[in-house]
mmCIF file of C-alpha atoms (C1' of nucleotides) in Angstrom:
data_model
loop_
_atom_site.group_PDB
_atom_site.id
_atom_site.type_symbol
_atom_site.label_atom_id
_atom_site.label_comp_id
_atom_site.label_asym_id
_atom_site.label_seq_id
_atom_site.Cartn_x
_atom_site.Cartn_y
_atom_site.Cartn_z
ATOM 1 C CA UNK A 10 77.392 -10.917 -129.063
ATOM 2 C CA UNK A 11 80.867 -10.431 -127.995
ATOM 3 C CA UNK A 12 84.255 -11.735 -128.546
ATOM 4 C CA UNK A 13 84.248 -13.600 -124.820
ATOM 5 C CA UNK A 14 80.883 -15.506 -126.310
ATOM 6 C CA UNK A 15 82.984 -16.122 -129.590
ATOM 7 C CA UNK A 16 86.248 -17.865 -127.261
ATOM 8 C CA UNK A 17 87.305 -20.766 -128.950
ATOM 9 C CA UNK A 18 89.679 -22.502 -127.013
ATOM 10 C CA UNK A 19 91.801 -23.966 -129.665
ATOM 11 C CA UNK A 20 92.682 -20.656 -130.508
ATOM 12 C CA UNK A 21 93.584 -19.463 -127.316
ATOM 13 C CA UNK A 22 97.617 -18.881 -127.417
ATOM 14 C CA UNK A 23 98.586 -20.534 -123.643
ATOM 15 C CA UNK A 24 96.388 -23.455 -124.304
ATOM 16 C CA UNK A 25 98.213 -23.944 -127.789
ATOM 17 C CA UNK A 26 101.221 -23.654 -126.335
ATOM 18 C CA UNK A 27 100.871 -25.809 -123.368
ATOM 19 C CA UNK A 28 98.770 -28.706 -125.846
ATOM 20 C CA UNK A 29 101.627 -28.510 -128.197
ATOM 21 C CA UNK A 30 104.121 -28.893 -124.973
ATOM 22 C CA UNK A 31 102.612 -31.653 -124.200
ATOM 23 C CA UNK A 32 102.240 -33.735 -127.176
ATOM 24 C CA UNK A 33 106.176 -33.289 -127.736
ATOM 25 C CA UNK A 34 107.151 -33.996 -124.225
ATOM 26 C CA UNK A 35 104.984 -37.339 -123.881
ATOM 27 C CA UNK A 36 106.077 -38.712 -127.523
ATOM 28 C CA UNK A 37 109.727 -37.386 -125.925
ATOM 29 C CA UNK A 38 109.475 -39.373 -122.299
ATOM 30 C CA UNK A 39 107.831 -42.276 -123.792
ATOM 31 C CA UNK A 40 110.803 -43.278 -126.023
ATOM 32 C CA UNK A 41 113.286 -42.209 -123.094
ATOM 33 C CA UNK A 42 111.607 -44.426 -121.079
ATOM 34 C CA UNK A 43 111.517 -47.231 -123.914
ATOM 35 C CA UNK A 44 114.960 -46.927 -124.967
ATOM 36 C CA UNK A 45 116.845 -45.871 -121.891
ATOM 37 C CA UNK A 46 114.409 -46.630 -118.901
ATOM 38 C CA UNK A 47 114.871 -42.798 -117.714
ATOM 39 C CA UNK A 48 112.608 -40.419 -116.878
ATOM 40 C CA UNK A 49 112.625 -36.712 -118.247
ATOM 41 C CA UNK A 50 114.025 -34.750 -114.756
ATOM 42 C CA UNK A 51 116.584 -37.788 -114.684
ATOM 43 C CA UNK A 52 117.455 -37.269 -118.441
ATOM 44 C CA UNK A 53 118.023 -33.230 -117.586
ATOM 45 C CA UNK A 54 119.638 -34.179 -114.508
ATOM 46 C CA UNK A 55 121.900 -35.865 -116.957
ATOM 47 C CA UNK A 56 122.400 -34.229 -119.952
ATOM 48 C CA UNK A 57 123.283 -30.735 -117.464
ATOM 49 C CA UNK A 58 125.937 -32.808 -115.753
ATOM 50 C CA UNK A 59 127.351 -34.161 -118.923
ATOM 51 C CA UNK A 60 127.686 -30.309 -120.050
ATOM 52 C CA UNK A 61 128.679 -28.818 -116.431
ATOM 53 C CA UNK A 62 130.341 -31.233 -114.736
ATOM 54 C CA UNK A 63 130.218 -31.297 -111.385
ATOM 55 C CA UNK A 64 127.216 -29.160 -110.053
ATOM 56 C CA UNK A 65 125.102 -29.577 -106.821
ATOM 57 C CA UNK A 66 121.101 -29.563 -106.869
ATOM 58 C CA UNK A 67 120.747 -25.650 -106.405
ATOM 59 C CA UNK A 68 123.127 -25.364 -109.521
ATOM 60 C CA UNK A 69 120.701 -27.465 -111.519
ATOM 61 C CA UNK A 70 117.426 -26.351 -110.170
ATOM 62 C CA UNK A 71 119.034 -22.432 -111.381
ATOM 63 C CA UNK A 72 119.795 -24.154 -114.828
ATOM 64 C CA UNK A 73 116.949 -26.533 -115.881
ATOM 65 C CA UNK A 74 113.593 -25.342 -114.834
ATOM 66 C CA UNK A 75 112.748 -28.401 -111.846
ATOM 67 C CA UNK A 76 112.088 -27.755 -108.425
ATOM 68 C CA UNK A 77 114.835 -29.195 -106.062
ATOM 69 C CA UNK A 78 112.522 -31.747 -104.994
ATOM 70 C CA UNK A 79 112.713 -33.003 -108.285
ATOM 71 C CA UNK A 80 116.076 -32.458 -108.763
ATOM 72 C CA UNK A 81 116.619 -34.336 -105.526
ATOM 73 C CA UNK A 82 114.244 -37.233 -106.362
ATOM 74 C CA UNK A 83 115.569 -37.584 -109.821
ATOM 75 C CA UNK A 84 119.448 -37.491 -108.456
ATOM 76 C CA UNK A 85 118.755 -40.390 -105.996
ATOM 77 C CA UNK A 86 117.254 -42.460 -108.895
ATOM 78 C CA UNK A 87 120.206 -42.349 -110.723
ATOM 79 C CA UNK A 88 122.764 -42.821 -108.284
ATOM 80 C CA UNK A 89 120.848 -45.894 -107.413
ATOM 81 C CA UNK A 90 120.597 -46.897 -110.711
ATOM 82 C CA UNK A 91 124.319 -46.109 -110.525
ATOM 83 C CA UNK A 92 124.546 -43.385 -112.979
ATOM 84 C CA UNK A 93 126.046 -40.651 -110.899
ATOM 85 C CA UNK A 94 127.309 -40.533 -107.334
ATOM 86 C CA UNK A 95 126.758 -37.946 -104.448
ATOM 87 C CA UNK A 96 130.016 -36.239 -103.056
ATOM 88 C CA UNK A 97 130.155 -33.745 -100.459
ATOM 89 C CA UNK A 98 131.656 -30.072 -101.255
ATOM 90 C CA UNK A 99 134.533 -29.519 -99.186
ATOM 91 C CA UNK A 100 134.463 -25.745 -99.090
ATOM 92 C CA UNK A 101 130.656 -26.094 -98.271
ATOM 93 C CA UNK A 102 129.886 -29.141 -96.792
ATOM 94 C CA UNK A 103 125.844 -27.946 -96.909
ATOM 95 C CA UNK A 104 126.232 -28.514 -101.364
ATOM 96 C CA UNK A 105 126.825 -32.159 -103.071
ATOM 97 C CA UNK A 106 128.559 -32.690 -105.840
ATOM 98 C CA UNK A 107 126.611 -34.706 -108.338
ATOM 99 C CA UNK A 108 128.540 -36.502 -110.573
ATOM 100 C CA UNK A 109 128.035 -38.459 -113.908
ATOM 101 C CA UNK A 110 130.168 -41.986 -113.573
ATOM 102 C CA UNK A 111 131.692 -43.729 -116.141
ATOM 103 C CA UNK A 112 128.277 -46.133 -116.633
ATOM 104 C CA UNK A 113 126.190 -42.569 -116.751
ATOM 105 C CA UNK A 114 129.065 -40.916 -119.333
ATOM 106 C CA UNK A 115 127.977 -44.038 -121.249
ATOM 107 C CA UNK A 116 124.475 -43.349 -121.290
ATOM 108 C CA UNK A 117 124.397 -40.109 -122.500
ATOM 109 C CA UNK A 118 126.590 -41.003 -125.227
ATOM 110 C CA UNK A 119 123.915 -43.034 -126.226
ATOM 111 C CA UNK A 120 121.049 -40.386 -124.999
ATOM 112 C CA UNK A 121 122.293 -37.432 -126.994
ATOM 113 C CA UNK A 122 122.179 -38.616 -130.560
ATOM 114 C CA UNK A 123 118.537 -39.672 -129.752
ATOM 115 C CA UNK A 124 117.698 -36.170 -128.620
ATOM 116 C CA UNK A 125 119.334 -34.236 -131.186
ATOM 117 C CA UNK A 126 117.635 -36.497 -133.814
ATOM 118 C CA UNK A 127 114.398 -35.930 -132.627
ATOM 119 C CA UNK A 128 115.186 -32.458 -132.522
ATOM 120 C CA UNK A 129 116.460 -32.605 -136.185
ATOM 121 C CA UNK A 130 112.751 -34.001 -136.822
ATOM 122 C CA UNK A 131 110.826 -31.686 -134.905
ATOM 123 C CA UNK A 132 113.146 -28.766 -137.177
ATOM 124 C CA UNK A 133 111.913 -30.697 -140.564
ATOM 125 C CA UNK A 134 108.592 -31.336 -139.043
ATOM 126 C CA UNK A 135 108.301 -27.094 -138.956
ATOM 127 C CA UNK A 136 110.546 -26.533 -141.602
ATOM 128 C CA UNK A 137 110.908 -22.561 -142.186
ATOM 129 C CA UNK A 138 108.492 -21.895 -139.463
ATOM 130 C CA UNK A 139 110.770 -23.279 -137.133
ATOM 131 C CA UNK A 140 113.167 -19.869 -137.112
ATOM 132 C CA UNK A 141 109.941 -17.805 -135.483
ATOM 133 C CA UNK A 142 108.823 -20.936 -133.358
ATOM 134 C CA UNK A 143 112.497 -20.541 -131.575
ATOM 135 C CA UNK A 144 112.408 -16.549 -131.440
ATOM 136 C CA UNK A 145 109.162 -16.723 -129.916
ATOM 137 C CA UNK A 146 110.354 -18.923 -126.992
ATOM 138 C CA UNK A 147 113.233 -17.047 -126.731
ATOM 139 C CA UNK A 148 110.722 -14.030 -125.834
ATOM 140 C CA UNK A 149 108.764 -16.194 -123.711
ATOM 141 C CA UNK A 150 112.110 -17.615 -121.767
ATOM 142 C CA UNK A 151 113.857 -14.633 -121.187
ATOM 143 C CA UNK A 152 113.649 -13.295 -117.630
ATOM 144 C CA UNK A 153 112.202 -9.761 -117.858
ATOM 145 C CA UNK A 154 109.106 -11.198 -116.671
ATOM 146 C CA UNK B 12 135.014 -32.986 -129.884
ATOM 147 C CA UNK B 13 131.735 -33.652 -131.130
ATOM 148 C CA UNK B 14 128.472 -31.474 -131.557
ATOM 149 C CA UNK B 15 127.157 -34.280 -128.493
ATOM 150 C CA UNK B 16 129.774 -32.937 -125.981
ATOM 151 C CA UNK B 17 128.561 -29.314 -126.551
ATOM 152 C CA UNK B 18 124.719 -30.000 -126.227
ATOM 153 C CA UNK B 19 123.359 -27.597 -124.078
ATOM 154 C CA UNK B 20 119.813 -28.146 -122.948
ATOM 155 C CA UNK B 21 118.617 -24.624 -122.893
ATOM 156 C CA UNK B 22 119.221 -24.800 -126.451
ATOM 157 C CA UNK B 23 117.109 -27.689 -126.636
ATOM 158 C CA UNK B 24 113.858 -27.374 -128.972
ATOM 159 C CA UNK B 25 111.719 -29.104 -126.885
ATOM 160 C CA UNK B 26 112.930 -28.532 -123.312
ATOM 161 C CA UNK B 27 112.432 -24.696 -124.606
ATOM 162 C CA UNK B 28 109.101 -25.587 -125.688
ATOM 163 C CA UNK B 29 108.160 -27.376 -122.755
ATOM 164 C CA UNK B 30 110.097 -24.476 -120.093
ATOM 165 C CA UNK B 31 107.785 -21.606 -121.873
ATOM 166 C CA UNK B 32 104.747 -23.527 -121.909
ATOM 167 C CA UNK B 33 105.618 -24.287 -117.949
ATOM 168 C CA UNK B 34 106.247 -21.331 -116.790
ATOM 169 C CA UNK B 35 102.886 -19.969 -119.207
ATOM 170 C CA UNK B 36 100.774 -22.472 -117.672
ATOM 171 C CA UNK B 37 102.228 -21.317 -114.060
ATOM 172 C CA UNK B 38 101.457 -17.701 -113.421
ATOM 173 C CA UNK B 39 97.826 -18.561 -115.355
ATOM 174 C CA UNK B 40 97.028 -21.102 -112.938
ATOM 175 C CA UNK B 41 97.909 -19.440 -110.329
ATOM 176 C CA UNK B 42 95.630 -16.443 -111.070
ATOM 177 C CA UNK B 43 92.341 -18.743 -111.906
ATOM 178 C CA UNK B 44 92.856 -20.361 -108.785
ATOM 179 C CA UNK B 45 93.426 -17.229 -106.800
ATOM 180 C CA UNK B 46 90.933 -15.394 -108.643
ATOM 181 C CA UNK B 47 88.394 -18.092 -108.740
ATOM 182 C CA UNK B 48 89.168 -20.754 -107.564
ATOM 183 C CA UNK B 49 89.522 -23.444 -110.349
ATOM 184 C CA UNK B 50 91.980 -25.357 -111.467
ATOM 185 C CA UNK B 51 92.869 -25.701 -115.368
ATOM 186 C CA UNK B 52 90.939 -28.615 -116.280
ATOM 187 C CA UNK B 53 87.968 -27.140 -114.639
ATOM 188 C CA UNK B 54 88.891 -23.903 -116.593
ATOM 189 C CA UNK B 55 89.092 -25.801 -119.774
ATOM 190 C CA UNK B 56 85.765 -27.742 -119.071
ATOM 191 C CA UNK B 57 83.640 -24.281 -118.620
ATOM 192 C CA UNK B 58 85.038 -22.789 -121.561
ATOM 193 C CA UNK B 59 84.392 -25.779 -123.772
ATOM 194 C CA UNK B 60 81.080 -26.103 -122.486
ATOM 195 C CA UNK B 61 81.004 -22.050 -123.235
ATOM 196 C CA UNK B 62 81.388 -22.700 -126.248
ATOM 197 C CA UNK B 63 79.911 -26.056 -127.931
ATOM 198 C CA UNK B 64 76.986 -25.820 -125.368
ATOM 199 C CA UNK B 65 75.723 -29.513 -124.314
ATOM 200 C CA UNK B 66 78.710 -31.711 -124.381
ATOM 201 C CA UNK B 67 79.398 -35.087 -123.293
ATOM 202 C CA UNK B 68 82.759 -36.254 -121.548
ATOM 203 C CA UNK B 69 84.040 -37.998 -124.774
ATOM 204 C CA UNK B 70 83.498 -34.655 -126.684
ATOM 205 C CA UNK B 71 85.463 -32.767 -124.419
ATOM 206 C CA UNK B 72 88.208 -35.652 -124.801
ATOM 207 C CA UNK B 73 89.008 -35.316 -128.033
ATOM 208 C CA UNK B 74 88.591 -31.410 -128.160
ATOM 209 C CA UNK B 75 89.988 -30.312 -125.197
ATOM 210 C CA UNK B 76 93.581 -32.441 -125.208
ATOM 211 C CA UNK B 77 92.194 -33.899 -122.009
ATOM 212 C CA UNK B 78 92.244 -37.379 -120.975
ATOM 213 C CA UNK B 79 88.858 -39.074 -119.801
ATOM 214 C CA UNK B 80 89.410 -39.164 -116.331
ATOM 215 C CA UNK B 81 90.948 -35.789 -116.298
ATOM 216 C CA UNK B 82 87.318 -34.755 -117.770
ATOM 217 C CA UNK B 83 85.345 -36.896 -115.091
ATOM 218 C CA UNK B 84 87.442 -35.745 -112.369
ATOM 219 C CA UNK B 85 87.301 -31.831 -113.397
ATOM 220 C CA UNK B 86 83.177 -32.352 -114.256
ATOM 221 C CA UNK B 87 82.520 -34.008 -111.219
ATOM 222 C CA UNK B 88 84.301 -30.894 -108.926
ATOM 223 C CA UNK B 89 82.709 -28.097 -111.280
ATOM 224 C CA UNK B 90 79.219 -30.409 -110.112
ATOM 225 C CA UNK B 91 79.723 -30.242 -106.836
ATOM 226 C CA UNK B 92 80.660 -26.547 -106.625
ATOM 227 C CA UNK B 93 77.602 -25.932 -108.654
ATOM 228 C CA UNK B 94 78.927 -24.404 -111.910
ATOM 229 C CA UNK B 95 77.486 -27.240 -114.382
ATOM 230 C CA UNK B 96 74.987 -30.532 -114.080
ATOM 231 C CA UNK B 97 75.410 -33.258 -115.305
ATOM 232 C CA UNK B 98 72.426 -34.991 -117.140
ATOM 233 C CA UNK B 99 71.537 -38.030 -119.416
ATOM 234 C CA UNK B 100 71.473 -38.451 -123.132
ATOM 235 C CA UNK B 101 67.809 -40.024 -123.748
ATOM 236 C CA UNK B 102 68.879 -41.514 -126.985
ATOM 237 C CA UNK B 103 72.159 -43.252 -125.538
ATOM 238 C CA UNK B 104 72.354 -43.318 -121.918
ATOM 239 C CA UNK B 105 76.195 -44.229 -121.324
ATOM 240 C CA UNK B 106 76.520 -40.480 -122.621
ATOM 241 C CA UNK B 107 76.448 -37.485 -120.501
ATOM 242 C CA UNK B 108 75.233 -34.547 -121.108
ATOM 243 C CA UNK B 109 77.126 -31.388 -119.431
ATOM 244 C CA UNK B 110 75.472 -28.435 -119.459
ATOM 245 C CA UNK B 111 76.257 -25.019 -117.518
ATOM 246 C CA UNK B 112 74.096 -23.248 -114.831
ATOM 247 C CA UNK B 113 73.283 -19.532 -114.458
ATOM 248 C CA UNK B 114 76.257 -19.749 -111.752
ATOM 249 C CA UNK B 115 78.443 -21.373 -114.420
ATOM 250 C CA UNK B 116 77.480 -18.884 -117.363
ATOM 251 C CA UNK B 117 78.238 -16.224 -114.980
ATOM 252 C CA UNK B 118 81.314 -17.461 -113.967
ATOM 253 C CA UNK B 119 82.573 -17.887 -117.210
ATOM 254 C CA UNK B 120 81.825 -14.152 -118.271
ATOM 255 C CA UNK B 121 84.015 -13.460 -115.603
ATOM 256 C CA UNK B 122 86.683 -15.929 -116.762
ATOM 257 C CA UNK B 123 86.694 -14.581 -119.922
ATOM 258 C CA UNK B 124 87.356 -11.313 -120.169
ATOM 259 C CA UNK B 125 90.462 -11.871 -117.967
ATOM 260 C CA UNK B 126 91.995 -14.838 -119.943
ATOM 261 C CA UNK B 127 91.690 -12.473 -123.121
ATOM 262 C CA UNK B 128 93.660 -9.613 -121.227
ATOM 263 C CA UNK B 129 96.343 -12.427 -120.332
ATOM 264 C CA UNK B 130 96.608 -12.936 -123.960
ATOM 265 C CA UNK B 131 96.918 -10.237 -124.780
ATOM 266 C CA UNK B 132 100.153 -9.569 -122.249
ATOM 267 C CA UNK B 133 101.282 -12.485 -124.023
ATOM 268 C CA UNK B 134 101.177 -11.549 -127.415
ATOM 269 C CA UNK B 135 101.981 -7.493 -126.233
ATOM 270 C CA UNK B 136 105.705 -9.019 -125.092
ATOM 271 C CA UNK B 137 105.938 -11.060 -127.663
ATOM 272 C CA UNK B 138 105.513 -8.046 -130.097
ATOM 273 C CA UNK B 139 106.144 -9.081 -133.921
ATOM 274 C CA UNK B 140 107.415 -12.497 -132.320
ATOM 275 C CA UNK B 141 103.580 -13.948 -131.935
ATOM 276 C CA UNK B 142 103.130 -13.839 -135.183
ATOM 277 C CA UNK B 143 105.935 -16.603 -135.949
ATOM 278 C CA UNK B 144 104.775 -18.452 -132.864
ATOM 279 C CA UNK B 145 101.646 -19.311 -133.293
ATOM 280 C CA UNK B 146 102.471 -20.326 -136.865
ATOM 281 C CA UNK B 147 104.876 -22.671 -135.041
ATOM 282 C CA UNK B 148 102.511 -24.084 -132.936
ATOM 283 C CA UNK B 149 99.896 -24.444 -135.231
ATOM 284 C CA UNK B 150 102.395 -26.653 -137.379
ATOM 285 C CA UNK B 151 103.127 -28.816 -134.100
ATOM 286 C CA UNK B 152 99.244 -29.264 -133.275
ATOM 287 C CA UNK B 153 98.182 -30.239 -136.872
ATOM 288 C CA UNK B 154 96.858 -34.258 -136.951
ATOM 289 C CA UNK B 155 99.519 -35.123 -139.280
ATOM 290 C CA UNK B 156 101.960 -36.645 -137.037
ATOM 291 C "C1'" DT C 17 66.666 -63.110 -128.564
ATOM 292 C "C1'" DT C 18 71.121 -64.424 -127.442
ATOM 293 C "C1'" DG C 19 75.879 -63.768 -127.163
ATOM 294 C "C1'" DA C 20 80.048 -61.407 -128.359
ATOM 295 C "C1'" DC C 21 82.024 -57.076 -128.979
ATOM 296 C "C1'" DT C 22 82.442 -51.925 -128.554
ATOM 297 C "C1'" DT C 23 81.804 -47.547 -126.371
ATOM 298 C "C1'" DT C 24 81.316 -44.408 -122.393
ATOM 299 C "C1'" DG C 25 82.290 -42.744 -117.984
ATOM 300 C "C1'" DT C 26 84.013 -43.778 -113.212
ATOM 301 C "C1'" DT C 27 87.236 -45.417 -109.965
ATOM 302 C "C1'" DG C 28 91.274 -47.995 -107.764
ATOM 303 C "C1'" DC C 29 96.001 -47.875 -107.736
ATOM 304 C "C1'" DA C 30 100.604 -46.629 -108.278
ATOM 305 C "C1'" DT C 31 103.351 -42.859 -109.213
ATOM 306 C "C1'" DG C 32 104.895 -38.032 -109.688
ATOM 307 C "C1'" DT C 33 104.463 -33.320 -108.084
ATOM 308 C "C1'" DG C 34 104.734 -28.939 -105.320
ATOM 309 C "C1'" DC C 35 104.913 -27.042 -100.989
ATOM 310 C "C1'" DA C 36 106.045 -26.769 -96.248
ATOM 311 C "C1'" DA C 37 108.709 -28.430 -92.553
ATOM 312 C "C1'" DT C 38 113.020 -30.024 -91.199
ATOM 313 C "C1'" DA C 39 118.077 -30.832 -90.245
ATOM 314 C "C1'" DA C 40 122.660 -29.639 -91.155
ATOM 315 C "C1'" DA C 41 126.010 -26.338 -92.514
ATOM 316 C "C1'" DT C 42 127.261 -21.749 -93.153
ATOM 317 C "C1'" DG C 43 127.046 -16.741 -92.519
ATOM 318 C "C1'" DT C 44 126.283 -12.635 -89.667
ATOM 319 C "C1'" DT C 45 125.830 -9.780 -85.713
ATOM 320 C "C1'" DT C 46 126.733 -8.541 -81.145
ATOM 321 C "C1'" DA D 5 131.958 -17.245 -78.533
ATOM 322 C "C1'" DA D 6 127.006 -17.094 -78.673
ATOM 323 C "C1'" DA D 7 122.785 -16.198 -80.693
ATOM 324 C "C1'" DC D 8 120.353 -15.576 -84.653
ATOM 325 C "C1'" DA D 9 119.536 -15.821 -89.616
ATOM 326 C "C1'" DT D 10 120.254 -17.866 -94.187
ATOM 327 C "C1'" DT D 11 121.198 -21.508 -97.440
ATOM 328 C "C1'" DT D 12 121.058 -26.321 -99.064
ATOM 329 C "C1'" DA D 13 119.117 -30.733 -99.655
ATOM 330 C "C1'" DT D 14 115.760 -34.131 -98.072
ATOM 331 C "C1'" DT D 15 111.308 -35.771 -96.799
ATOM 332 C "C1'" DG D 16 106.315 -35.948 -95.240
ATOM 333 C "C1'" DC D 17 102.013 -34.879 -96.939
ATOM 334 C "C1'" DA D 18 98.260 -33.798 -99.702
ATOM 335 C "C1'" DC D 19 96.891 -33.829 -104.187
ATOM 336 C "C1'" DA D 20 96.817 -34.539 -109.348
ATOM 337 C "C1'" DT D 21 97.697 -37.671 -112.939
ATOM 338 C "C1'" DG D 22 97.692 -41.676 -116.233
ATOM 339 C "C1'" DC D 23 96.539 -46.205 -116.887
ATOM 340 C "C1'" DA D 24 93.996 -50.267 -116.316
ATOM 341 C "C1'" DA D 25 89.955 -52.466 -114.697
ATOM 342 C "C1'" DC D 26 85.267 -52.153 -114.452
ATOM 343 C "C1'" DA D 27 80.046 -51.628 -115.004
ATOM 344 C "C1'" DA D 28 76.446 -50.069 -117.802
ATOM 345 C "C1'" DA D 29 74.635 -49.190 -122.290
ATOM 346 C "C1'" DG D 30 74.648 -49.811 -126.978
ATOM 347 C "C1'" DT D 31 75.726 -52.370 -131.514
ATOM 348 C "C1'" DC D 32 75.842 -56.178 -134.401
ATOM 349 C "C1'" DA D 33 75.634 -60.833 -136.236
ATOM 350 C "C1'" DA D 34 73.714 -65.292 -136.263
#
DNA sequence: TTGACTTTGTTGCATGTGCAATAAATGTTT
DNA sequence: AAACATTTATTGCACATGCAACAAAGTCAA
């Protein structure tokens, strides 16, 4: 008998890490979507904004992990849910310029609390294990691979 | 200025979580389907059925962090492709009973040995990080919450 | 046994996704 | 300038997904 015939696969490390993934990002979306009506690409599309200002898609796709598909699709959601609006870069009239407006300043006002408090519980939920959790992901995140 | 205005997504706990496990779940994919042709939750379905022999789809459900029709779906293609049958519980007939053929058996051994060596490039960048990161994820999988 | 309820697996449907193709703008080369 | 190549954002398409509805089988109470 050998270790293949052994494999158990609740102790395999990517399908641990993509299981636990999971659980947070679905318990994540499904109050977003609750409390705010938002999806997760719109709520990244948002929170980057709200910490860049002005960016086009390729500047977000670099930034937060989403194809530009989904960066498109999500943008065009919330301008028509009037959340941001769509300039045109006058130096490059190929990029937009996404913008948050004054309605979508006001929702992530209301968005960010949320997310750092369920952050704050995800931190107590680990407690001192949560130090190597983040150092690991670091190591997983960083580019050299 | 408040900690809100300075929240920067890549610093995010579970965006982090949910970027690694992405990009993890990527380049694995990517290789099983190249390599052989499956998806994931075909991938997931073999191995299970590796390992706790006859299974029905409800078993794999609840062990597998698969919903139903994600099971149904991935047992009917492995069926078809001729890696497992699918047969009937005599003592309670809505169950199925999943079992692997020679072609399936052999296809896992091959499976195997090759998601073990991806592991193990995991764990290799990781370096004294894994240790702390699977302690991390084993607090975020645990029932209690 | 009958009837109501539960469990199991499949499927229809709406939605989200990635990828390729595309158009428009810009950059580069001659 | 003209021709060609690259970059940016959108969209068509095929496919995967989750959820609800459903049929079939089983359970249970009267």
């Amino acid at each position: 008998m050998t270790d293949a015939d052994r494999f158990d696969l609740n102790e395999f490390l990517p399908y641990r890490l993509n299981a636990a993934a999971s659980r947070i990002s679905r318990a994540f979306s499904e109050r977003y979507r609750e409390e705010f009506g938002i999806s997760i690409p719109e709520w990244r599309v948002l929170v980057h904004l709200h910490h860049a200002g002005d960016v086009s898609v390729r500047d977000i796709e670099a930034r937060v992990d989403m194809e530009k598909s989904k960066v498109s699709r999500a943008a065009s959601r919330l301008e028509t849910a009037g959340y941001i609006t769509k300039g045109v870069n006058d130096t490059d009239r190929r990029l937009l310029v996404l913008r948050l407006t004054d309605k979508g300043e006001a929702l992530v006002a209301r968005l960010l609390p949320v997310a750092m408090e369920y952050q704050d519980e995800m931190r107590a939920r680990l407690g001192p294990l949560a130090e190597g959790l983040e150092a690991g992901l670091s190591a997983l995140l960083s580019d050299n691979a």
